[in-house]
Amino acid sequence: MKEIIKINLDNEMDLILAHKRCMKIAEMCGMQSSFQTRFSTAVSEVARCSIAKGKDSLLVLGINIIKATQKEITAIITDAVDLKNCNPEAFNYASKISGNIEYSFFDNQSTTKISQTVPSPGLLSETKIKTLIDYFKFEPPLSPYDEIRKKNIELIALSEKLAESENKYKQLANSIPVLICVINERSNVLLANESLESYLEVPLLVFDRKNLSNFIHTNDIDNVLEGWSKAKSNRSDFTAEVRIRKDTQYIWHLVSIIPNKAEDGTFNSWLVYFVDINAQKMMVETLKDNTELKVIQRELENANQKLVFKNKELEQFAYIASHDLQEPLRKIMIMLSRAGEHLSEDQKKEYYFDRITLAAGRLSNLITDVLNYSRIDNRNQEFKEVDLNDVISEILGDLSLVIEEKNAIINIDPLPKVFGLDTQLRQLFYNLVNNALKFNTKQPAVTISATENPDNKRLANVDNYHVISISDNGIGMDSQYSGRIFDMFQRLHERDKYGGNGIGLALCRRIIENHDGIIDFTSKPGEGTIFWIYLPKK
């Protein structure tokens, strides 16, 4: 190895020096900025361990010439202490971000070697290497700066979280059995989910007569185009019933066009989604003149009311897809822009990214919650006997850190065995107990019990149900909110005071509906809340 520079690792200034010179060597060798950061952060992690735990620590940076077409930057840290044994977490992290790390401890000396392949070894000639040595020999003193390690770690974590958020957003859109696309002012289709792509024989590229005629019934196209024109002019919603061709037949769908509002208040795109209503439509046509099926017609009306409710949920999804899911990402981009206005390239990697990480985390949590809600379904699952005592025991284990932190008191009475879906019941009780711990300004006290004669009787045939209550001494809520706390994205408190996305109780209600049960609550502000869960005995 051709040695470039040596650095004694004695204090934090040496750590800063090591990091800066690793970055500079990597830059001068033609590495991409992401590889510069990973290599320098891995070296800094081990160097920090040497400064904190080591003795007689030395860092040597150089160029290792394996052969003419294969060269690498190498950092070798020697120490009189077994560093890896002192801090295995630091080495695990360095190995994770670098991938090229070797360690040995022999004869009371530890040796850590971290290397990174040079992308263009032919350009790294002997003359170039000598230039590197001369550069660092006459390099002027460096000014101190703070939080190098923290900012570089956050930069790497940010890129990973953004990639994860994008994948979850796509998974969310593709998991919903609705045909969805986004179009702009010029009627160009910006994106479409997998359901729409697989449904259509010809890809939908432009939302115009020519392309719509490939799958929408001729008699319905004028109505759709007229509604689309009005929606663009008035910045308003449009809804209509249309027939979409599937193979050799037409299927009735409810088409909705909803404008997306940009950050500055303008509208530059629209969300279009098609919901299959063919079964309801055919039933209506069949029942028009059939007086003997009036009872079924009333049931159809009830089904249509449920459809209206589902459409409302789809509208809520459209809002979250166009605004709340994109809001954290827009904030990230705004902060990146602001951070870079008056900073050098190195400084851009050192500041403001803690706020960016929080915004990306919020986006990830929100997408995860909405995805969980959309996946609650029991059509293809078999109900089995579930012991609620086991369920409560496991969720208390999951919440043990919160319980310990808040010094919470948990009282559990014997609970029954019920028929249901184990994973959904775990989610139900986890959300309710977690809320009891979260929405509390004093030492939480939570009681979970089963009762045969509840004070809150929702059903005349209550004897046919297991009745479970979860009571707490939390902040409570006013009865005026009883009609909407189980709705999607409803929050009764500011986000910065109590966390969450307003999806938890909506998820609970959906789980209870899947089990043909009922969920209700009694509460007063400042006096706590009792949630009542009714699960059928058969």
Coordinates of C-alpha atoms in Angstrom, one line a residue:
M1 CA 0.0 0.0 0.0
K2 CA 1.2 3.5 -0.9
E3 CA 0.8 5.6 2.2
I4 CA -0.8 9.1 1.7
I5 CA -1.1 10.4 5.3
K6 CA -1.0 9.4 8.9
I7 CA -3.2 10.8 11.7
N8 CA -2.8 10.1 15.4
L9 CA -6.3 9.6 16.9
D10 CA -6.1 11.4 20.3
N11 CA -9.2 13.7 20.4
E12 CA -12.3 14.9 18.6
M13 CA -10.3 17.3 16.4
D14 CA -8.4 14.3 15.1
L15 CA -11.7 12.6 14.3
I16 CA -12.8 15.7 12.3
L17 CA -9.4 15.7 10.6
A18 CA -9.7 12.0 9.7
H19 CA -13.2 12.4 8.3
K20 CA -12.4 15.4 6.2
R21 CA -9.3 13.8 4.7
C22 CA -11.1 10.6 3.9
M23 CA -13.7 12.6 2.1
K24 CA -11.0 14.6 0.2
I25 CA -9.0 11.5 -0.8
A26 CA -12.2 9.8 -2.0
E27 CA -13.2 12.9 -4.0
M28 CA -9.8 13.3 -5.6
C29 CA -9.9 9.6 -6.6
G30 CA -13.2 10.2 -8.5
M31 CA -15.7 8.5 -6.2
Q32 CA -19.4 9.5 -6.2
S33 CA -20.5 11.6 -3.2
S34 CA -22.5 8.7 -1.8
F35 CA -19.5 6.4 -1.7
Q36 CA -17.3 9.2 -0.3
T37 CA -19.8 9.6 2.6
R38 CA -20.1 5.8 3.3
F39 CA -16.3 5.3 3.3
S40 CA -15.6 8.3 5.5
T41 CA -18.4 7.5 7.9
A42 CA -17.2 3.9 8.3
V43 CA -13.7 5.2 9.1
S44 CA -15.0 7.8 11.5
E45 CA -17.1 5.2 13.3
V46 CA -14.0 3.1 14.1
A47 CA -11.9 6.2 14.7
R48 CA -14.4 7.4 17.3
C49 CA -14.2 4.1 19.0
S50 CA -10.4 4.4 19.1
I51 CA -10.5 7.9 20.6
A52 CA -13.0 6.8 23.3
K53 CA -11.7 3.4 24.2
G54 CA -8.3 2.9 22.5
K55 CA -4.6 3.5 23.3
D56 CA -1.9 4.6 20.9
S57 CA -4.3 4.8 18.1
L58 CA -3.1 5.5 14.6
L59 CA -4.9 6.0 11.2
V60 CA -3.0 5.5 8.0
L61 CA -4.7 6.4 4.7
G62 CA -3.3 5.2 1.4
I63 CA -3.8 3.7 -2.0
N64 CA -3.6 -0.1 -2.4
I65 CA -2.6 -1.2 -5.9
I66 CA -3.8 -4.8 -6.4
K67 CA -3.0 -4.7 -10.1
A68 CA -3.1 -2.1 -12.8
T69 CA -6.8 -2.4 -13.4
Q70 CA -7.7 -2.8 -9.7
K71 CA -6.9 -0.1 -7.1
E72 CA -8.6 0.8 -3.8
I73 CA -8.5 3.5 -1.1
T74 CA -7.5 1.9 2.2
A75 CA -7.8 3.1 5.8
I76 CA -5.9 1.1 8.4
I77 CA -6.5 1.8 12.1
T78 CA -4.1 0.2 14.6
D79 CA -4.6 0.2 18.4
A80 CA -3.2 -1.4 21.5
V81 CA -6.8 -2.3 22.6
D82 CA -9.2 -4.9 21.3
L83 CA -11.6 -2.2 19.8
K84 CA -14.2 -4.6 18.4
N85 CA -14.7 -6.2 21.7
C86 CA -15.0 -2.8 23.4
N87 CA -17.7 -1.6 21.0
P88 CA -19.1 -4.2 18.6
E89 CA -22.0 -2.0 17.7
A90 CA -19.7 0.5 16.1
F91 CA -18.0 -2.2 14.0
N92 CA -21.4 -3.6 13.0
Y93 CA -22.5 -0.2 11.8
A94 CA -19.2 0.5 10.0
S95 CA -19.5 -2.9 8.3
K96 CA -23.1 -2.2 7.3
I97 CA -22.4 1.1 5.5
S98 CA -19.0 0.1 4.0
G99 CA -19.2 -3.6 3.3
N100 CA -15.4 -3.8 3.0
I101 CA -14.0 -4.1 6.5
E102 CA -11.5 -6.5 8.0
Y103 CA -10.5 -6.8 11.7
S104 CA -7.9 -8.7 13.6
F105 CA -6.4 -8.7 17.1
F106 CA -3.1 -10.3 17.6
D107 CA -0.2 -9.8 20.1
N108 CA -2.0 -7.0 21.9
Q109 CA -2.6 -5.0 18.8
S110 CA -5.9 -4.6 16.8
T111 CA -5.9 -3.8 13.1
T112 CA -8.9 -2.6 11.3
K113 CA -8.8 -2.3 7.5
I114 CA -11.5 -0.5 5.6
S115 CA -11.3 -0.2 1.8
Q116 CA -13.2 1.2 -1.1
T117 CA -12.6 0.3 -4.8
V118 CA -11.5 3.2 -7.0
P119 CA -14.0 3.6 -9.9
S120 CA -11.4 4.5 -12.6
P121 CA -8.1 2.8 -11.6
G122 CA -6.4 3.7 -14.9
L123 CA -6.6 7.4 -14.0
L124 CA -4.8 6.8 -10.6
S125 CA -1.3 6.8 -11.9
E126 CA 1.9 7.0 -9.9
T127 CA 2.0 10.8 -10.7
K128 CA -1.6 11.2 -9.4
I129 CA -0.7 9.3 -6.2
K130 CA 2.3 11.6 -5.7
T131 CA 0.1 14.6 -6.2
L132 CA -2.2 13.3 -3.4
I133 CA 0.8 12.9 -1.0
D134 CA 2.0 16.4 -1.8
Y135 CA -1.5 17.9 -1.4
F136 CA -1.9 16.6 2.1
K137 CA 1.7 17.5 3.0
F138 CA 1.0 21.1 2.3
E139 CA -2.7 21.3 3.2
P140 CA -3.6 24.3 5.3
P141 CA -5.1 23.7 8.9
L142 CA -8.8 22.8 9.0
S143 CA -11.5 24.7 11.0
P144 CA -13.5 22.6 13.5
Y145 CA -17.2 21.8 12.9
D146 CA -19.8 19.8 14.7
E147 CA -21.9 16.6 14.2
I148 CA -20.1 15.2 11.2
R149 CA -21.0 11.6 12.1
K150 CA -24.6 12.5 12.9
K151 CA -25.3 14.3 9.7
N152 CA -23.7 11.7 7.5
I153 CA -25.7 8.9 9.2
E154 CA -28.9 10.9 8.7
L155 CA -28.0 11.5 5.0
I156 CA -27.7 7.8 4.4
A157 CA -30.9 7.0 6.5
L158 CA -32.8 9.7 4.6
S159 CA -32.1 8.1 1.2
E160 CA -33.1 4.7 2.5
K161 CA -36.3 6.0 4.0
L162 CA -37.3 7.9 0.9
A163 CA -36.9 4.7 -1.2
E164 CA -38.9 2.8 1.4
S165 CA -41.7 5.5 1.4
E166 CA -41.9 5.4 -2.4
N167 CA -42.3 1.6 -2.4
K168 CA -45.0 1.7 0.3
Y169 CA -46.9 4.4 -1.6
K170 CA -46.9 2.3 -4.8
Q171 CA -47.9 -0.8 -2.8
L172 CA -50.8 1.2 -1.2
A173 CA -52.1 2.3 -4.6
N174 CA -51.8 -1.1 -6.1
S175 CA -53.4 -3.0 -3.2
I176 CA -56.8 -1.2 -3.6
P177 CA -59.2 -2.9 -6.0
V178 CA -60.0 0.4 -7.8
L179 CA -58.9 1.6 -11.2
I180 CA -56.9 4.7 -10.5
C181 CA -54.9 7.2 -12.7
V182 CA -53.6 10.8 -12.4
I183 CA -54.0 13.2 -15.3
N184 CA -52.7 16.8 -15.9
E185 CA -54.2 19.9 -17.5
R186 CA -53.3 18.7 -21.0
S187 CA -55.1 15.4 -20.4
N188 CA -51.9 13.4 -20.3
V189 CA -52.0 10.4 -18.0
L190 CA -49.1 10.9 -15.5
L191 CA -49.4 7.5 -13.7
A192 CA -51.8 4.6 -13.3
N193 CA -52.0 1.8 -10.7
E194 CA -51.6 -1.9 -11.6
S195 CA -55.4 -2.6 -11.4
L196 CA -56.0 -0.1 -14.3
E197 CA -53.0 -1.3 -16.3
S198 CA -54.1 -5.0 -16.1
Y199 CA -57.8 -4.2 -16.7
L200 CA -57.2 -2.3 -20.0
E201 CA -56.1 -4.1 -23.2
V202 CA -54.5 -0.8 -24.5
P203 CA -52.5 1.4 -22.1
L204 CA -54.3 4.7 -21.3
L205 CA -51.8 7.4 -22.2
V206 CA -54.1 10.4 -22.9
F207 CA -57.5 11.1 -21.3
D208 CA -59.2 12.1 -24.6
R209 CA -61.9 10.7 -27.0
K210 CA -59.6 8.6 -29.0
N211 CA -58.1 6.7 -26.0
L212 CA -61.3 6.6 -24.0
S213 CA -63.2 5.0 -26.9
N214 CA -60.9 2.0 -26.5
F215 CA -62.7 0.9 -23.4
I216 CA -65.6 3.2 -22.5
H217 CA -69.0 2.7 -24.2
T218 CA -69.7 5.1 -27.1
N219 CA -72.8 6.5 -25.5
D220 CA -71.0 7.4 -22.3
I221 CA -67.9 9.1 -23.7
D222 CA -69.5 12.5 -24.3
N223 CA -70.8 12.6 -20.7
V224 CA -67.3 11.9 -19.4
L225 CA -65.6 14.4 -21.6
E226 CA -68.1 17.1 -20.8
G227 CA -67.7 16.4 -17.1
W228 CA -63.9 16.5 -17.5
S229 CA -64.1 19.8 -19.3
K230 CA -66.2 21.3 -16.5
A231 CA -63.9 19.9 -13.8
K232 CA -61.0 21.7 -15.4
S233 CA -62.8 25.0 -15.8
N234 CA -64.4 25.1 -12.4
R235 CA -61.7 23.2 -10.4
S236 CA -64.5 20.9 -9.2
D237 CA -65.3 17.3 -8.7
F238 CA -67.2 15.2 -11.3
T239 CA -69.0 11.9 -10.9
A240 CA -70.9 9.8 -13.4
E241 CA -71.9 6.2 -14.2
V242 CA -70.1 4.7 -17.3
R243 CA -69.8 1.3 -19.0
I244 CA -66.2 0.0 -19.4
R245 CA -65.5 -2.9 -21.7
K246 CA -64.0 -6.0 -20.2
D247 CA -63.2 -8.7 -22.9
T248 CA -66.5 -8.8 -24.8
Q249 CA -68.9 -7.2 -22.4
Y250 CA -69.4 -3.8 -20.7
I251 CA -69.2 -3.4 -16.9
W252 CA -70.9 -0.5 -15.1
H253 CA -68.4 1.7 -13.1
L254 CA -68.7 4.8 -11.1
V255 CA -66.1 7.3 -12.4
S256 CA -64.9 10.2 -10.2
I257 CA -62.6 13.0 -11.1
I258 CA -61.1 15.0 -8.2
P259 CA -58.7 18.0 -8.5
N260 CA -55.3 17.8 -6.7
K261 CA -54.4 21.1 -5.0
A262 CA -50.7 22.0 -5.2
E263 CA -48.7 23.7 -2.4
D264 CA -49.3 27.2 -3.8
G265 CA -53.1 26.7 -4.1
T266 CA -53.1 26.0 -7.8
F267 CA -54.5 22.9 -9.5
N268 CA -52.2 21.0 -11.9
S269 CA -53.5 17.4 -11.8
W270 CA -56.6 15.4 -11.2
L271 CA -57.2 12.0 -9.6
V272 CA -59.5 9.7 -11.6
Y273 CA -60.8 6.5 -10.2
F274 CA -63.4 3.9 -11.5
V275 CA -65.3 1.7 -9.0
D276 CA -67.2 -1.4 -10.1
I277 CA -70.9 -1.0 -9.5
N278 CA -72.1 -3.5 -12.1
A279 CA -73.8 -5.9 -9.6
Q280 CA -75.8 -3.0 -8.0
K281 CA -76.7 -1.6 -11.5
M282 CA -77.9 -5.0 -12.8
M283 CA -80.0 -5.5 -9.7
V284 CA -81.7 -2.1 -10.1
E285 CA -82.6 -2.9 -13.7
T286 CA -84.0 -6.3 -12.7
L287 CA -86.1 -4.9 -9.9
K288 CA -87.7 -2.0 -11.8
D289 CA -91.0 -3.7 -12.7
N290 CA -90.9 -6.7 -10.3
T291 CA -93.3 -6.1 -7.4
E292 CA -92.6 -9.5 -5.9
L293 CA -89.0 -8.6 -5.1
K294 CA -89.6 -5.3 -3.1
V295 CA -87.9 -6.8 -0.1
I296 CA -84.7 -7.4 -2.1
Q297 CA -85.0 -3.9 -3.5
R298 CA -84.9 -2.5 0.0
E299 CA -81.8 -4.6 0.8
L300 CA -80.3 -3.2 -2.4
E301 CA -81.0 0.3 -1.2
N302 CA -79.2 -0.5 2.0
A303 CA -76.3 -1.9 -0.1
N304 CA -76.3 1.3 -2.1
Q305 CA -76.1 3.3 1.1
K306 CA -73.0 1.3 2.0
L307 CA -71.6 2.0 -1.4
V308 CA -72.0 5.7 -0.8
F309 CA -70.1 5.3 2.5
K310 CA -67.4 3.3 0.7
N311 CA -67.2 6.1 -1.9
K312 CA -66.8 8.6 0.9
E313 CA -63.8 6.5 2.1
L314 CA -62.4 6.5 -1.4
E315 CA -62.7 10.3 -1.5
Q316 CA -60.8 10.4 1.8
F317 CA -58.2 8.1 0.2
A318 CA -58.1 10.5 -2.8
Y319 CA -57.4 13.4 -0.4
I320 CA -54.7 11.6 1.5
A321 CA -53.1 10.4 -1.8
S322 CA -53.1 13.9 -3.2
H323 CA -52.2 15.9 -0.1
D324 CA -51.2 14.3 3.2
L325 CA -49.1 11.5 1.7
Q326 CA -47.3 14.0 -0.4
E327 CA -47.0 16.8 2.2
P328 CA -44.0 15.3 4.1
L329 CA -42.2 14.6 0.9
R330 CA -42.8 18.2 -0.3
K331 CA -41.5 19.5 3.0
I332 CA -38.4 17.4 2.5
M333 CA -37.8 18.9 -0.9
I334 CA -38.4 22.5 0.4
M335 CA -36.0 22.0 3.3
L336 CA -33.4 20.6 0.9
S337 CA -33.8 23.6 -1.3
R338 CA -33.5 26.0 1.5
A339 CA -30.6 24.2 3.0
G340 CA -28.7 24.4 -0.2
E341 CA -29.3 28.1 -1.0
H342 CA -26.3 29.5 0.9
L343 CA -24.2 26.4 1.5
S344 CA -21.3 24.6 -0.1
E345 CA -21.6 21.0 -1.3
D346 CA -20.0 19.8 1.9
Q347 CA -22.2 21.9 4.1
K348 CA -25.3 20.7 2.4
K349 CA -24.5 17.3 3.8
E350 CA -24.0 18.6 7.3
Y351 CA -27.0 20.7 8.2
Y352 CA -30.9 20.5 8.5
F353 CA -31.3 16.8 7.7
D354 CA -32.7 16.0 11.2
R355 CA -35.9 17.8 10.3
I356 CA -35.9 16.0 6.9
T357 CA -35.6 12.6 8.6
L358 CA -38.6 13.4 10.8
A359 CA -40.7 14.4 7.7
A360 CA -39.7 11.2 5.9
G361 CA -40.6 9.1 9.0
R362 CA -44.0 10.7 9.2
L363 CA -44.6 9.8 5.6
S364 CA -43.6 6.2 6.2
N365 CA -45.8 5.9 9.2
L366 CA -48.8 7.4 7.5
I367 CA -48.5 5.2 4.4
T368 CA -48.1 2.1 6.7
D369 CA -51.2 3.0 8.6
V370 CA -53.3 3.5 5.5
L371 CA -52.0 0.3 4.0
N372 CA -52.9 -1.6 7.1
Y373 CA -56.5 -0.2 6.9
S374 CA -56.9 -1.2 3.3
R375 CA -55.8 -4.7 3.9
I376 CA -58.3 -5.5 6.7
D377 CA -60.3 -8.2 5.0
N378 CA -61.6 -11.6 6.2
R379 CA -63.2 -13.1 3.0
N380 CA -60.4 -15.6 2.5
Q381 CA -59.6 -16.3 6.2
E382 CA -61.0 -18.9 8.5
F383 CA -62.3 -17.9 12.0
K384 CA -60.7 -19.9 14.8
E385 CA -61.0 -19.9 18.6
V386 CA -58.8 -17.2 20.0
D387 CA -57.9 -16.9 23.7
L388 CA -58.0 -13.1 24.5
N389 CA -55.9 -13.7 27.6
D390 CA -53.0 -14.7 25.3
V391 CA -53.7 -11.8 23.0
I392 CA -53.5 -9.3 25.9
S393 CA -50.4 -10.9 27.3
E394 CA -48.6 -10.5 24.0
I395 CA -49.6 -6.9 23.3
L396 CA -48.6 -5.9 26.8
G397 CA -45.2 -7.4 26.0
D398 CA -45.1 -5.2 22.8
L399 CA -46.0 -2.1 24.9
S400 CA -43.7 -2.9 27.8
L401 CA -41.3 0.0 27.1
V402 CA -44.2 2.5 27.1
I403 CA -45.7 0.9 30.2
E404 CA -42.4 1.1 32.0
E405 CA -41.7 4.6 30.9
K406 CA -45.1 5.9 32.1
N407 CA -45.1 3.7 35.2
A408 CA -48.6 2.6 34.0
I409 CA -50.9 0.4 36.1
I410 CA -52.5 -2.4 34.1
N411 CA -55.4 -4.5 35.6
I412 CA -56.5 -7.5 33.7
D413 CA -59.5 -9.7 34.6
P414 CA -60.0 -13.2 33.1
L415 CA -61.1 -12.9 29.5
P416 CA -63.1 -15.3 27.3
K417 CA -62.2 -17.3 24.3
V418 CA -63.8 -15.9 21.1
F419 CA -64.1 -17.0 17.5
G420 CA -62.2 -14.7 15.1
L421 CA -59.0 -13.8 13.3
D422 CA -56.1 -13.8 15.7
T423 CA -54.0 -11.1 13.9
Q424 CA -56.9 -8.7 13.6
L425 CA -57.9 -9.1 17.3
R426 CA -54.3 -8.4 18.3
Q427 CA -54.4 -5.2 16.2
L428 CA -57.7 -4.2 17.8
F429 CA -56.6 -4.5 21.4
Y430 CA -53.1 -3.1 20.7
N431 CA -54.6 0.1 19.3
L432 CA -57.1 0.5 22.2
V433 CA -54.5 -0.1 25.0
N434 CA -51.9 2.0 23.2
N435 CA -54.4 4.9 23.0
A436 CA -55.2 4.5 26.7
L437 CA -51.5 5.0 27.5
K438 CA -50.9 7.7 24.9
F439 CA -53.8 10.0 25.7
N440 CA -53.0 10.5 29.3
T441 CA -51.4 13.3 31.3
K442 CA -50.9 11.4 34.5
Q443 CA -49.9 8.0 35.7
P444 CA -52.0 5.7 33.4
A445 CA -54.3 3.2 34.9
V446 CA -55.9 0.7 32.4
T447 CA -58.4 -2.0 33.3
I448 CA -59.4 -4.7 30.8
S449 CA -62.3 -6.9 31.8
A450 CA -65.3 -9.0 30.6
T451 CA -68.8 -8.4 31.9
E452 CA -72.1 -10.2 31.5
N453 CA -74.2 -7.1 32.5
P454 CA -72.6 -4.0 31.0
D455 CA -73.8 -0.5 32.0
N456 CA -73.6 0.5 28.4
K457 CA -76.2 -1.8 26.7
R458 CA -76.2 -1.3 22.9
L459 CA -78.1 -4.5 22.1
A460 CA -81.4 -6.0 23.2
N461 CA -79.9 -9.5 22.7
V462 CA -76.7 -8.7 24.6
D463 CA -76.6 -12.2 26.0
N464 CA -75.5 -13.4 22.6
Y465 CA -72.3 -11.4 22.8
H466 CA -69.0 -11.4 24.7
V467 CA -68.7 -7.9 26.2
I468 CA -65.2 -6.7 26.8
S469 CA -64.4 -3.3 28.3
I470 CA -61.1 -1.3 28.3
S471 CA -61.2 1.6 30.7
D472 CA -58.6 4.3 31.4
N473 CA -58.1 7.4 33.5
G474 CA -56.9 9.5 30.5
I475 CA -57.9 12.9 29.1
G476 CA -61.3 11.6 27.9
M477 CA -63.3 13.3 25.1
D478 CA -66.6 15.2 24.7
S479 CA -69.7 13.3 23.6
Q480 CA -70.1 15.7 20.6
Y481 CA -67.3 13.6 18.9
S482 CA -69.1 10.3 19.3
G483 CA -70.3 10.4 15.7
R484 CA -66.9 10.8 14.0
I485 CA -64.0 9.4 16.2
F486 CA -64.2 6.1 14.2
D487 CA -63.9 7.9 10.9
M488 CA -60.7 7.8 8.8
F489 CA -58.1 10.5 9.5
Q490 CA -60.1 12.1 12.4
R491 CA -58.0 13.7 15.1
L492 CA -59.3 15.5 18.2
H493 CA -55.9 16.9 19.2
E494 CA -53.0 18.7 17.6
R495 CA -50.4 16.4 16.0
D496 CA -47.5 17.9 18.0
K497 CA -49.3 17.2 21.3
Y498 CA -50.3 13.6 20.7
G499 CA -48.9 11.5 17.9
G500 CA -50.8 9.4 15.3
N501 CA -52.5 9.8 12.0
G502 CA -56.2 9.4 12.9
I503 CA -56.4 5.9 11.5
G504 CA -56.3 3.7 14.6
L505 CA -59.9 3.8 15.7
A506 CA -61.1 3.5 12.1
L507 CA -59.1 0.3 11.9
C508 CA -60.7 -0.9 15.1
R509 CA -64.2 -0.3 13.8
R510 CA -63.4 -2.2 10.6
I511 CA -62.0 -5.1 12.5
I512 CA -65.1 -5.2 14.7
E513 CA -67.3 -5.1 11.6
N514 CA -65.4 -8.0 10.1
H515 CA -66.3 -10.0 13.2
D516 CA -70.0 -9.0 13.1
G517 CA -69.6 -7.1 16.4
I518 CA -70.0 -3.6 17.7
I519 CA -67.6 -1.1 19.3
D520 CA -68.8 1.8 21.4
F521 CA -67.5 4.1 24.1
T522 CA -68.4 6.3 27.1
S523 CA -66.3 9.2 28.1
K524 CA -66.1 12.6 29.8
P525 CA -63.3 15.1 29.4
G526 CA -60.7 14.7 32.2
E527 CA -62.4 11.6 33.6
G528 CA -61.2 8.9 31.2
T529 CA -62.8 6.7 28.6
I530 CA -64.3 3.2 28.5
F531 CA -64.4 1.4 25.1
W532 CA -67.0 -1.4 24.9
I533 CA -66.4 -4.3 22.5
Y534 CA -69.2 -6.7 21.6
L535 CA -68.1 -10.0 19.9
P536 CA -70.6 -12.7 19.0
K537 CA -70.5 -15.9 21.0
K538 CA -71.3 -18.0 18.0

